[in-house]
Amino acid sequence: MDAAKVKSLNLTAAKMRRHALEAIQCANSGHIGGSFSIAEILSVLYFDRMRIDPKNPRWEDRDRFVLSKGHCTPTTYSALALRGFFPVEDLKTFRKIDSNLSGHIEMKHVPGVDMSAGSLGQGLSVATGMALAGKTDGKNYRVYAITGDGEIEEGQIWEAAMAAAHFKLDNLVLFVDNNQLQLDGPVSEVMSVNPIDEKFRAFGWNAINVDGNDVEALSAALDEAEKVSGKPTVLVCHTVKGKGVSIFENGVKWHGGRPTAEEYKTAYAELDARIAELEG
Amino acid sequence: MGEKISTRVAYGEALRDFGGDERIVALDADLSTCTMSCYFGEKYPNRFFNIGIAEANMIDMAAGFATTGKIAFCHSFAMFTAGRGYDQVRNSIAYPHLNVKVIGSHAGLTVGEDGATHQCIEDLSLMRTIPGMVVLCPCDANEAREAVKAMIAYDGPCFMRTGRTALETVTDGFSNYKFEIGKGVTLVEGSDVTIIATGLMVQESLKAAELLKAEGINARVIDMHTIKPLDKELVIKAAKETGAIVTAEEHNIIGGLGSAVCEAICDECPIPVVRVGVQDEFGRSGDAGALLKLYGLTPENVAEKAKLAISRKA
């Protein structure tokens, strides 16, 4: 990946965070931590990797994306808006009663969303069904899904992991957003999930550990995944919850917490500075 | 008329027979030779997927299939689709209004000797409360076949209940019989009381009407194969014309057909309603026929409750 592309993807991720922050402030609620930790994954998917057409969001040969951690809408809706699926101004209506941009991701009314989600643990199964449908129809689209690391405590994730390997779904890539925090505290204290890579390998997956906030590393891992035949790939993405704003990073309270006016100002300024730096 | 066949077998044959539509896929959770999705699987192995004993995953995989334009049928016992899979059906199928048909076989008491853990008497209730779900409960082979055809033609989420035991086919004996989702069928005209039945209680209610007739009571019998959307028009018409209603279902009296009928009439035409069904208790293990008797799902009890409803008329 050339330096200009890296810079552009990082810039997009920073813009997503700024839009997400604004949206959360307007809505008076929303999930900062997990939204910010996946911004680079979304940037790589929507602005480099995925075969999609914002003018034809239901194009049947498009690549698919399932946000299994359905609460991380702020950056995801921002990615869709920046990619041209709907106007960027709509982001300020997030979570409002007259807006289609609901708290958890919703496919019926939001262009570009491939699956509704919110109840944790279900998205990998849906992605598995999409990938198996692609194989059944002889189509070459690819399917991507993101789960949280806390989310893999759900048993259904492992039902889906078993099935995806059983059906040899090499057109499926799962990102586990391994930011090590969940709502009640550190994942290691609430319910240990490690070793994530070894667990998936034992289920028959190709597992790659990657810095999930590094667009170049993510892109390289996706290249590797595309070369693997006969098994699905999981990217265990080592990320920072709240990434991109110093006062949010690694803070448990930012799972669903709302910044004060002062914190908002600080965060906005930091993101602005980052955007200016990348645009400069 | 007269052929004895279970709704699950009739269902399986129908899915196979109408399965030529390339959009159809079927998923099962290691019960395909019980739900009878195996018939489809034998004919169309490339569009049949056994997901193993993982119902939650199966239901959501069906949702994934449906997002790509498939008509996805997923199968297990009612206890494990409507029961275990409630959250998956609600959030991943009904909320995005995907074209998934959720099949719950071996519903009600007549799974018999397997006992309470397998006797799902809450499926109609659970599925009915989810916005946008169509809920079907065919009474015989003919109706089950018609229901499969209708579900394929209908673009949206459906739950259909099937049963384990062989039942007499009765609906083909009525010249006016026509299956349409959301439309009940008046099988017998009557003016003294209306028996609204679903599933195997339709046959029992036809027998109950005969018993009542012998006593000079003319009972109307309605086959309510669609629990949701309920045919309110037909229910209210029956309430107004006969002034008393008995509901009959192989289901808990809470939440199913009886509740749906009460909800429909309470605003517009409050009249006495007596609900025949399982009286909010778990079933025992035992022979299916013996269980139906033990819990009052008999023609005699339906007839008795019809008289009770009549006695309560204002």
Coordinates of C-alpha atoms in Angstrom, one line a residue:
Chain A
M1 CA 0.0 0.0 0.0
D2 CA 1.5 3.3 -1.0
A3 CA 2.0 6.2 1.5
A4 CA -0.7 8.3 -0.1
K5 CA -3.3 5.6 0.3
V6 CA -2.3 5.0 3.9
K7 CA -2.6 8.7 4.6
S8 CA -6.0 8.9 2.9
L9 CA -7.4 5.9 4.8
N10 CA -6.1 7.3 8.1
L11 CA -7.7 10.6 7.2
T12 CA -11.0 8.9 6.5
A13 CA -10.8 7.1 9.8
A14 CA -10.2 10.4 11.6
K15 CA -13.1 12.0 9.9
M16 CA -15.3 9.1 10.8
R17 CA -14.4 9.6 14.5
R18 CA -15.1 13.4 14.3
H19 CA -18.5 12.7 12.7
A20 CA -19.2 10.0 15.2
L21 CA -18.3 12.3 18.1
E22 CA -20.7 15.0 16.7
A23 CA -23.5 12.5 16.2
I24 CA -23.1 11.2 19.7
Q25 CA -23.1 14.7 21.1
C26 CA -26.3 15.6 19.1
A27 CA -28.0 12.4 20.2
N28 CA -26.9 12.8 23.8
S29 CA -26.0 9.1 23.8
G30 CA -24.1 6.4 21.8
H31 CA -21.1 4.2 22.0
I32 CA -17.8 5.9 21.6
G33 CA -15.3 3.3 22.7
G34 CA -16.1 0.4 20.4
S35 CA -17.0 2.8 17.5
F36 CA -13.6 4.4 17.7
S37 CA -11.6 1.2 17.9
I38 CA -13.0 -0.1 14.6
A39 CA -12.5 3.1 12.5
E40 CA -9.4 1.8 10.7
I41 CA -11.2 -1.5 9.9
L42 CA -14.1 0.4 8.4
S43 CA -11.9 2.8 6.5
V44 CA -10.0 -0.1 4.9
L45 CA -13.2 -2.0 4.1
Y46 CA -15.3 0.8 2.7
F47 CA -12.6 2.9 1.1
D48 CA -10.3 0.3 -0.3
R49 CA -11.3 -3.3 -0.1
M50 CA -15.0 -3.8 -0.6
R51 CA -16.7 -4.1 -4.0
I52 CA -19.7 -1.8 -3.5
D53 CA -21.6 0.8 -5.3
P54 CA -23.3 3.6 -3.3
K55 CA -25.6 4.2 -6.2
N56 CA -26.8 0.6 -6.1
P57 CA -26.7 -0.4 -2.5
R58 CA -28.5 -3.7 -3.1
W59 CA -26.3 -4.7 -6.0
E60 CA -26.5 -8.5 -5.8
D61 CA -22.7 -9.1 -6.6
R62 CA -21.5 -6.6 -3.9
D63 CA -19.3 -7.6 -1.0
R64 CA -21.3 -7.7 2.3
F65 CA -20.6 -6.3 5.7
V66 CA -22.2 -7.3 9.0
L67 CA -21.7 -5.2 12.0
S68 CA -22.4 -7.9 14.6
K69 CA -21.5 -5.5 17.4
G70 CA -24.5 -3.5 16.3
H71 CA -24.1 -0.7 18.8
C72 CA -21.0 0.6 17.0
T73 CA -23.1 2.6 14.6
P74 CA -21.5 6.1 15.0
T75 CA -18.4 5.3 13.0
T76 CA -20.2 2.8 10.7
Y77 CA -22.9 5.3 9.7
S78 CA -20.2 7.8 9.2
A79 CA -18.3 5.5 6.9
L80 CA -21.5 4.9 4.9
A81 CA -22.2 8.6 4.7
L82 CA -18.6 9.5 3.7
R83 CA -18.7 6.8 1.1
G84 CA -21.8 8.4 -0.4
F85 CA -24.7 6.1 0.6
F86 CA -26.5 9.0 2.2
P87 CA -25.8 12.7 3.0
V88 CA -23.2 13.4 5.7
E89 CA -25.6 16.0 7.3
D90 CA -27.9 13.1 8.2
L91 CA -25.4 11.9 10.8
K92 CA -26.5 14.8 13.1
T93 CA -30.0 13.1 13.3
F94 CA -28.5 9.9 14.8
R95 CA -30.8 8.3 17.4
K96 CA -33.5 11.0 16.9
I97 CA -37.1 10.0 16.7
D98 CA -37.6 11.3 13.2
S99 CA -34.4 9.8 11.8
N100 CA -33.7 6.5 10.2
L101 CA -30.3 6.3 11.9
S102 CA -31.3 4.2 14.8
G103 CA -29.1 3.5 17.8
H104 CA -28.3 0.0 16.6
I105 CA -27.6 -0.8 13.0
E106 CA -30.7 -1.2 10.8
M107 CA -30.9 -2.4 7.2
K108 CA -34.4 -1.6 6.1
H109 CA -34.1 2.2 6.0
V110 CA -30.4 2.9 5.9
P111 CA -28.8 2.6 2.4
G112 CA -25.7 0.5 2.5
V113 CA -26.5 -1.5 5.6
D114 CA -26.5 -5.2 4.7
M115 CA -27.9 -6.5 8.0
S116 CA -29.6 -5.2 11.1
A117 CA -28.0 -6.2 14.4
G118 CA -28.0 -5.3 18.1
S119 CA -28.6 -8.5 20.1
L120 CA -25.0 -9.7 20.4
G121 CA -23.7 -12.9 19.0
Q122 CA -25.9 -13.2 15.9
G123 CA -24.0 -11.4 13.2
L124 CA -21.4 -14.1 12.5
S125 CA -24.2 -16.6 11.8
V126 CA -25.8 -14.2 9.4
A127 CA -22.5 -13.6 7.6
T128 CA -22.0 -17.3 7.5
G129 CA -25.4 -17.6 5.8
M130 CA -24.5 -14.9 3.3
A131 CA -21.2 -16.5 2.5
L132 CA -22.8 -19.9 2.0
A133 CA -25.4 -18.4 -0.2
G134 CA -22.6 -16.9 -2.3
K135 CA -20.9 -20.3 -2.6
T136 CA -24.3 -21.9 -3.5
D137 CA -24.9 -19.5 -6.3
G138 CA -21.3 -19.6 -7.6
K139 CA -20.8 -15.9 -6.9
N140 CA -17.5 -14.4 -5.9
Y141 CA -18.5 -11.7 -3.5
R142 CA -16.8 -11.7 -0.1
V143 CA -18.5 -11.3 3.3
Y144 CA -17.0 -9.4 6.2
A145 CA -18.2 -9.2 9.8
I146 CA -17.0 -7.5 13.0
T147 CA -17.6 -8.8 16.5
G148 CA -16.4 -7.4 19.7
D149 CA -14.0 -9.4 21.9
G150 CA -16.6 -9.4 24.7
E151 CA -19.2 -10.5 22.2
I152 CA -17.4 -13.8 21.5
E153 CA -18.5 -14.8 25.0
E154 CA -21.8 -15.5 23.3
G155 CA -22.1 -19.2 22.6
Q156 CA -23.7 -18.6 19.2
I157 CA -20.4 -17.2 17.9
W158 CA -18.9 -20.6 18.3
E159 CA -21.9 -22.4 16.6
A160 CA -21.2 -20.1 13.7
A161 CA -17.5 -20.6 13.8
M162 CA -18.0 -24.3 13.6
A163 CA -20.4 -24.0 10.6
A164 CA -18.2 -21.5 8.7
A165 CA -15.3 -23.9 8.9
H166 CA -17.5 -26.9 8.1
F167 CA -18.8 -25.3 4.9
K168 CA -15.2 -24.2 4.0
L169 CA -16.2 -20.6 3.6
D170 CA -13.0 -19.0 2.4
N171 CA -15.1 -16.0 1.2
L172 CA -15.7 -15.0 4.8
V173 CA -13.6 -12.8 7.0
L174 CA -14.3 -12.0 10.6
F175 CA -12.7 -9.1 12.5
V176 CA -12.6 -9.5 16.2
D177 CA -12.2 -6.1 17.7
N178 CA -9.9 -7.1 20.5
N179 CA -9.9 -3.8 22.4
Q180 CA -9.9 -5.8 25.7
L181 CA -12.7 -3.9 27.4
Q182 CA -16.4 -4.6 27.7
L183 CA -19.2 -2.8 29.4
D184 CA -18.6 -4.0 32.9
G185 CA -14.8 -3.8 32.7
P186 CA -11.7 -5.6 31.3
V187 CA -12.7 -8.7 29.2
S188 CA -10.1 -10.7 31.2
E189 CA -11.9 -9.9 34.4
V190 CA -15.5 -10.3 33.2
M191 CA -15.0 -13.5 31.2
S192 CA -11.7 -14.6 29.8
V193 CA -11.8 -15.2 26.0
N194 CA -8.1 -15.7 25.3
P195 CA -6.4 -17.2 23.3
I196 CA -8.8 -16.0 20.6
D197 CA -6.6 -17.0 17.7
E198 CA -6.0 -20.5 19.0
K199 CA -9.7 -21.0 19.7
F200 CA -10.6 -20.1 16.1
R201 CA -7.8 -22.3 14.8
A202 CA -9.1 -25.2 16.8
F203 CA -12.5 -24.6 15.1
G204 CA -10.8 -24.9 11.7
W205 CA -10.2 -21.2 10.8
N206 CA -7.2 -19.4 9.5
A207 CA -6.3 -16.9 12.2
I208 CA -4.1 -13.8 11.9
N209 CA -3.2 -11.4 14.6
V210 CA -3.0 -7.9 13.4
D211 CA -2.8 -4.3 14.7
G212 CA -6.4 -3.3 14.1
N213 CA -5.7 0.4 14.1
D214 CA -3.0 0.1 11.4
V215 CA -4.5 0.4 7.9
E216 CA -1.5 -1.0 6.2
A217 CA -1.3 -4.1 8.5
L218 CA -5.1 -4.7 8.1
S219 CA -4.8 -4.5 4.3
A220 CA -1.8 -6.9 4.3
A221 CA -3.8 -9.3 6.5
L222 CA -6.8 -9.1 4.1
D223 CA -4.4 -9.9 1.2
E224 CA -3.3 -12.9 3.1
A225 CA -6.9 -14.0 3.8
E226 CA -7.7 -13.8 0.1
K227 CA -5.0 -16.3 -0.6
V228 CA -6.4 -18.9 1.8
S229 CA -8.6 -21.6 0.2
G230 CA -11.1 -23.8 2.0
K231 CA -11.3 -22.1 5.3
P232 CA -12.6 -18.8 6.7
T233 CA -10.2 -16.2 8.2
V234 CA -10.4 -14.4 11.5
L235 CA -8.4 -11.3 12.0
V236 CA -7.8 -10.9 15.7
C237 CA -7.5 -7.1 15.6
H238 CA -5.5 -5.7 18.5
T239 CA -7.1 -2.3 19.0
V240 CA -7.5 0.5 21.5
K241 CA -11.0 1.2 22.8
G242 CA -11.7 4.9 22.2
K243 CA -8.7 5.1 19.8
G244 CA -7.9 8.5 18.5
V245 CA -8.8 10.7 21.4
S246 CA -6.5 10.6 24.4
I247 CA -9.2 11.1 27.0
F248 CA -11.2 8.2 25.6
E249 CA -8.5 5.7 25.0
N250 CA -8.7 2.5 27.2
G251 CA -11.4 4.0 29.4
V252 CA -14.1 1.6 30.4
K253 CA -16.6 4.4 31.0
W254 CA -16.5 5.3 27.3
H255 CA -18.3 2.1 26.3
G256 CA -21.5 4.0 26.3
G257 CA -20.7 7.2 28.2
R258 CA -21.4 10.7 26.9
P259 CA -18.7 13.3 27.1
T260 CA -19.3 16.6 29.0
A261 CA -19.2 19.8 27.1
E262 CA -15.6 20.3 28.2
E263 CA -14.6 16.7 27.2
Y264 CA -16.4 17.1 23.9
K265 CA -14.4 20.3 23.2
T266 CA -11.1 18.6 24.0
A267 CA -11.9 15.5 21.9
Y268 CA -13.1 17.6 19.0
A269 CA -10.0 19.7 19.0
E270 CA -7.8 16.6 19.1
L271 CA -9.6 15.1 16.1
D272 CA -9.5 18.4 14.3
A273 CA -5.7 18.6 14.8
R274 CA -5.3 15.0 13.5
I275 CA -7.4 15.8 10.4
A276 CA -5.4 19.0 9.7
E277 CA -2.2 17.1 10.1
L278 CA -3.3 14.4 7.6
E279 CA -4.7 17.0 5.2
G280 CA -1.5 19.1 5.4
Chain B
M1 CA -61.2 -37.3 3.2
G2 CA -60.2 -40.0 5.5
E3 CA -56.4 -40.2 4.8
K4 CA -54.4 -40.1 8.0
I5 CA -51.2 -38.2 7.6
S6 CA -49.3 -35.8 9.9
T7 CA -48.9 -32.2 9.1
R8 CA -45.1 -32.6 9.3
V9 CA -45.1 -35.3 6.6
A10 CA -47.5 -33.3 4.4
Y11 CA -45.3 -30.3 5.0
G12 CA -42.1 -32.1 3.9
E13 CA -43.8 -33.5 0.8
A14 CA -45.1 -30.1 -0.2
L15 CA -41.7 -28.4 0.3
R16 CA -40.2 -31.1 -1.9
D17 CA -42.9 -30.8 -4.5
F18 CA -42.8 -27.0 -4.7
G19 CA -39.1 -26.9 -4.2
G20 CA -38.2 -26.4 -7.9
D21 CA -38.1 -22.7 -7.3
E22 CA -34.3 -22.0 -7.2
R23 CA -34.7 -19.3 -4.6
I24 CA -35.7 -21.9 -2.0
V25 CA -33.1 -23.2 0.5
A26 CA -33.8 -25.4 3.5
L27 CA -31.8 -25.6 6.7
D28 CA -32.3 -28.1 9.5
A29 CA -30.7 -28.6 12.9
D30 CA -30.2 -32.4 12.9
L31 CA -33.9 -33.3 12.9
S32 CA -34.5 -33.4 9.2
T33 CA -36.0 -36.9 9.3
C34 CA -38.4 -35.7 12.0
T35 CA -39.3 -32.3 10.6
M36 CA -39.3 -34.0 7.2
S37 CA -37.2 -31.4 5.5
C38 CA -35.2 -34.5 4.5
Y39 CA -37.6 -34.9 1.5
F40 CA -36.4 -31.6 0.1
G41 CA -32.8 -32.5 1.0
E42 CA -33.0 -35.7 -1.0
K43 CA -34.4 -34.0 -4.1
Y44 CA -32.3 -30.8 -3.8
P45 CA -29.1 -31.7 -2.0
N46 CA -27.3 -28.5 -3.2
R47 CA -29.9 -26.3 -1.6
F48 CA -30.2 -28.2 1.7
F49 CA -28.0 -27.5 4.6
N50 CA -27.7 -29.4 7.9
I51 CA -26.4 -27.0 10.5
G52 CA -26.1 -29.5 13.3
I53 CA -27.6 -29.1 16.7
A54 CA -27.3 -25.3 16.7
E55 CA -30.7 -23.7 16.2
A56 CA -29.7 -20.1 17.0
N57 CA -27.0 -20.3 14.3
M58 CA -29.4 -22.0 11.9
I59 CA -32.0 -19.4 12.2
D60 CA -29.5 -16.5 11.7
M61 CA -27.9 -18.3 8.8
A62 CA -31.3 -18.5 7.2
A63 CA -31.5 -14.7 7.7
G64 CA -28.2 -14.4 5.9
F65 CA -29.5 -16.5 3.0
A66 CA -32.6 -14.4 2.9
T67 CA -30.6 -11.1 2.5
T68 CA -29.3 -12.5 -0.8
G69 CA -32.7 -13.1 -2.2
K70 CA -33.3 -16.6 -1.0
I71 CA -36.5 -18.0 0.5
A72 CA -35.0 -19.7 3.5
F73 CA -36.9 -22.4 5.3
C74 CA -35.4 -23.4 8.6
H75 CA -36.6 -26.3 10.7
S76 CA -36.6 -27.8 14.1
F77 CA -39.1 -28.7 16.8
A78 CA -41.3 -25.8 17.8
M79 CA -39.6 -25.8 21.2
F80 CA -36.2 -25.1 19.5
T81 CA -37.2 -22.6 16.8
A82 CA -39.9 -20.5 18.4
G83 CA -38.6 -21.2 21.9
R84 CA -34.8 -21.3 21.8
G85 CA -34.6 -19.2 18.7
Y86 CA -37.0 -16.4 19.8
D87 CA -34.3 -13.7 19.9
Q88 CA -32.9 -14.7 16.6
V89 CA -36.4 -14.8 15.0
R90 CA -37.3 -11.4 16.5
N91 CA -34.1 -9.5 15.8
S92 CA -32.6 -11.0 12.7
I93 CA -35.7 -12.1 10.8
A94 CA -38.8 -10.1 11.8
Y95 CA -37.1 -6.8 12.5
P96 CA -35.5 -6.6 9.1
H97 CA -38.6 -8.4 7.6
L98 CA -36.6 -11.0 5.9
N99 CA -38.1 -13.8 3.8
V100 CA -37.5 -16.6 6.2
K101 CA -40.0 -19.3 7.0
V102 CA -39.5 -20.7 10.5
I103 CA -40.9 -24.2 10.9
G104 CA -41.8 -25.6 14.3
S105 CA -42.6 -29.3 14.2
H106 CA -43.7 -31.6 17.0
A107 CA -45.6 -28.8 18.5
G108 CA -48.1 -29.1 21.3
L109 CA -48.8 -32.1 23.6
T110 CA -48.9 -34.7 20.8
V111 CA -45.1 -35.1 20.7
G112 CA -46.3 -37.4 23.6
E113 CA -43.9 -39.5 25.4
D114 CA -41.0 -37.1 25.0
G115 CA -42.7 -35.0 27.8
A116 CA -42.8 -31.4 28.8
T117 CA -39.4 -30.3 27.6
H118 CA -40.4 -31.1 24.0
Q119 CA -44.1 -30.3 24.2
C120 CA -44.1 -26.7 23.1
I121 CA -47.4 -25.1 24.1
E122 CA -46.1 -21.5 23.8
D123 CA -44.9 -21.2 20.2
L124 CA -48.0 -19.5 18.8
S125 CA -47.9 -17.0 21.6
L126 CA -44.2 -16.3 21.3
M127 CA -44.3 -15.9 17.5
R128 CA -47.6 -13.9 17.6
T129 CA -46.2 -11.2 19.7
I130 CA -43.4 -10.3 17.3
P131 CA -44.4 -7.4 15.0
G132 CA -44.8 -8.4 11.4
M133 CA -44.8 -12.2 11.9
V134 CA -47.3 -14.4 10.0
V135 CA -48.2 -17.3 12.2
L136 CA -49.8 -20.4 10.7
C137 CA -51.1 -23.6 12.3
P138 CA -52.5 -26.0 9.7
C139 CA -55.0 -28.7 10.8
D140 CA -54.3 -31.4 8.3
A141 CA -52.2 -32.5 5.3
N142 CA -54.3 -30.6 2.7
E143 CA -54.0 -27.4 4.7
A144 CA -50.3 -27.8 5.4
R145 CA -49.7 -28.2 1.7
E146 CA -51.7 -25.1 0.9
A147 CA -49.8 -23.2 3.6
V148 CA -46.4 -24.1 2.1
K149 CA -47.6 -22.8 -1.3
A150 CA -48.9 -19.6 0.3
M151 CA -45.7 -19.1 2.3
I152 CA -43.6 -19.4 -0.9
A153 CA -45.7 -16.8 -2.5
Y154 CA -45.6 -14.5 0.5
D155 CA -42.6 -12.2 0.8
G156 CA -41.8 -11.9 4.5
P157 CA -41.3 -13.8 7.8
C158 CA -43.5 -16.6 8.7
F159 CA -43.8 -19.2 11.5
M160 CA -45.6 -22.4 10.8
R161 CA -46.4 -25.1 13.3
T162 CA -46.6 -28.8 12.4
G163 CA -47.4 -31.8 14.4
R164 CA -46.0 -35.3 15.0
T165 CA -49.1 -37.5 14.9
A166 CA -51.1 -38.7 11.9
L167 CA -54.4 -36.9 11.5
E168 CA -57.5 -37.3 9.5
T169 CA -57.5 -35.0 6.4
V170 CA -60.8 -33.1 6.6
T171 CA -60.4 -29.8 4.8
D172 CA -60.6 -31.4 1.3
G173 CA -64.1 -32.5 2.1
F174 CA -65.5 -29.0 2.1
S175 CA -66.4 -27.6 -1.3
N176 CA -66.0 -24.0 -0.1
Y177 CA -62.5 -24.6 1.3
K178 CA -59.9 -22.1 0.1
F179 CA -56.6 -21.4 1.8
E180 CA -55.6 -17.8 2.1
I181 CA -53.1 -16.4 4.7
G182 CA -55.2 -14.3 7.2
K183 CA -58.5 -15.7 6.2
G184 CA -60.3 -18.3 8.5
V185 CA -62.5 -20.8 6.9
T186 CA -66.1 -21.5 8.1
L187 CA -66.4 -25.2 7.7
V188 CA -69.8 -25.6 9.4
E189 CA -72.5 -22.9 9.5
G190 CA -74.4 -22.5 12.8
S191 CA -76.2 -19.8 14.8
D192 CA -76.1 -20.8 18.5
V193 CA -72.4 -20.7 19.2
T194 CA -69.1 -20.5 17.2
I195 CA -66.2 -22.9 17.8
I196 CA -63.0 -21.3 16.5
A197 CA -60.3 -24.0 16.3
T198 CA -56.8 -24.3 15.0
G199 CA -54.5 -27.3 14.3
L200 CA -55.7 -30.7 15.3
M201 CA -58.5 -29.2 17.3
V202 CA -60.3 -28.4 14.1
Q203 CA -61.1 -32.1 13.7
E204 CA -62.1 -32.4 17.3
S205 CA -64.3 -29.4 16.9
L206 CA -66.1 -30.8 13.9
K207 CA -66.9 -33.9 16.1
A208 CA -68.0 -31.5 18.9
A209 CA -70.4 -29.8 16.5
E210 CA -71.9 -33.2 15.7
L211 CA -72.4 -33.9 19.4
L212 CA -74.0 -30.6 19.9
K213 CA -76.2 -31.1 16.8
A214 CA -77.6 -34.3 18.5
E215 CA -78.7 -32.1 21.3
G216 CA -80.3 -29.5 19.0
I217 CA -77.5 -27.0 19.2
N218 CA -76.3 -25.5 15.9
A219 CA -72.6 -24.7 16.3
R220 CA -70.6 -22.8 13.7
V221 CA -67.1 -24.2 13.2
I222 CA -64.3 -22.0 12.0
D223 CA -60.9 -23.4 11.0
M224 CA -58.5 -20.6 12.0
H225 CA -55.3 -21.7 10.4
T226 CA -53.8 -18.3 10.5
I227 CA -53.2 -17.1 14.1
K228 CA -51.7 -13.9 12.8
P229 CA -52.8 -11.8 11.1
L230 CA -56.1 -13.0 12.7
D231 CA -59.2 -12.8 10.6
K232 CA -60.9 -10.3 12.9
E233 CA -63.7 -9.7 10.5
L234 CA -64.8 -13.3 10.6
V235 CA -64.4 -13.5 14.3
I236 CA -66.5 -10.4 14.9
K237 CA -69.1 -11.5 12.5
A238 CA -69.3 -14.9 14.4
A239 CA -69.5 -13.0 17.7
K240 CA -72.4 -10.9 16.5
E241 CA -74.3 -13.6 14.8
T242 CA -73.9 -16.4 17.3
G243 CA -73.3 -14.5 20.6
A244 CA -71.0 -17.0 22.1
I245 CA -67.5 -18.4 21.2
V246 CA -65.4 -21.3 22.2
T247 CA -61.7 -21.4 21.1
A248 CA -59.9 -24.7 20.8
E249 CA -56.1 -25.1 20.4
E250 CA -53.4 -27.6 21.3
H251 CA -51.6 -24.8 23.1
N252 CA -51.5 -22.9 26.4
I253 CA -54.7 -20.9 26.8
I254 CA -52.4 -17.9 27.4
G255 CA -51.2 -16.1 24.3
G256 CA -52.4 -18.3 21.5
L257 CA -55.6 -18.5 19.5
G258 CA -57.9 -18.0 22.5
S259 CA -56.1 -14.8 23.5
A260 CA -56.1 -13.6 19.9
V261 CA -59.8 -14.1 19.6
C262 CA -60.5 -12.4 23.0
E263 CA -58.4 -9.4 21.9
A264 CA -60.3 -9.1 18.6
I265 CA -63.8 -9.1 20.2
C266 CA -63.2 -7.2 23.4
D267 CA -63.5 -3.8 21.9
E268 CA -66.1 -4.3 19.2
C269 CA -68.4 -7.0 20.5
P270 CA -67.8 -8.3 24.0
I271 CA -69.6 -11.7 24.3
P272 CA -68.8 -14.8 26.3
V273 CA -65.7 -16.7 25.2
V274 CA -64.5 -20.0 26.7
R275 CA -61.0 -21.1 25.9
V276 CA -60.2 -24.8 25.4
G277 CA -56.5 -25.5 25.6
V278 CA -53.8 -26.5 28.0
Q279 CA -54.7 -24.7 31.3
D280 CA -51.3 -23.1 31.9
E281 CA -49.5 -26.2 33.0
F282 CA -46.7 -28.4 31.7
G283 CA -47.7 -31.7 30.0
R284 CA -46.9 -35.2 31.2
S285 CA -45.2 -37.9 29.2
G286 CA -47.5 -40.3 27.6
D287 CA -49.4 -41.4 24.6
A288 CA -50.6 -38.5 22.5
G289 CA -54.2 -39.5 22.5
A290 CA -54.2 -40.0 26.3
L291 CA -52.6 -36.6 26.7
L292 CA -55.3 -34.9 24.6
K293 CA -57.9 -36.6 26.9
L294 CA -56.1 -35.7 30.1
Y295 CA -55.9 -32.0 29.2
G296 CA -59.4 -31.8 27.8
L297 CA -58.6 -31.5 24.2
T298 CA -61.6 -33.6 23.2
P299 CA -64.8 -33.2 21.3
E300 CA -66.7 -33.9 24.5
N301 CA -65.0 -31.1 26.3
V302 CA -65.3 -28.6 23.4
A303 CA -69.1 -29.4 23.3
E304 CA -69.4 -29.0 27.0
K305 CA -67.6 -25.6 26.9
A306 CA -69.8 -24.6 24.0
K307 CA -72.8 -25.1 26.2
L308 CA -71.1 -23.2 29.0
A309 CA -70.5 -20.3 26.6
I310 CA -74.2 -20.4 25.5
S311 CA -75.3 -20.3 29.1
R312 CA -73.4 -17.1 29.7
K313 CA -75.1 -15.2 26.9
A314 CA -76.7 -12.0 28.1

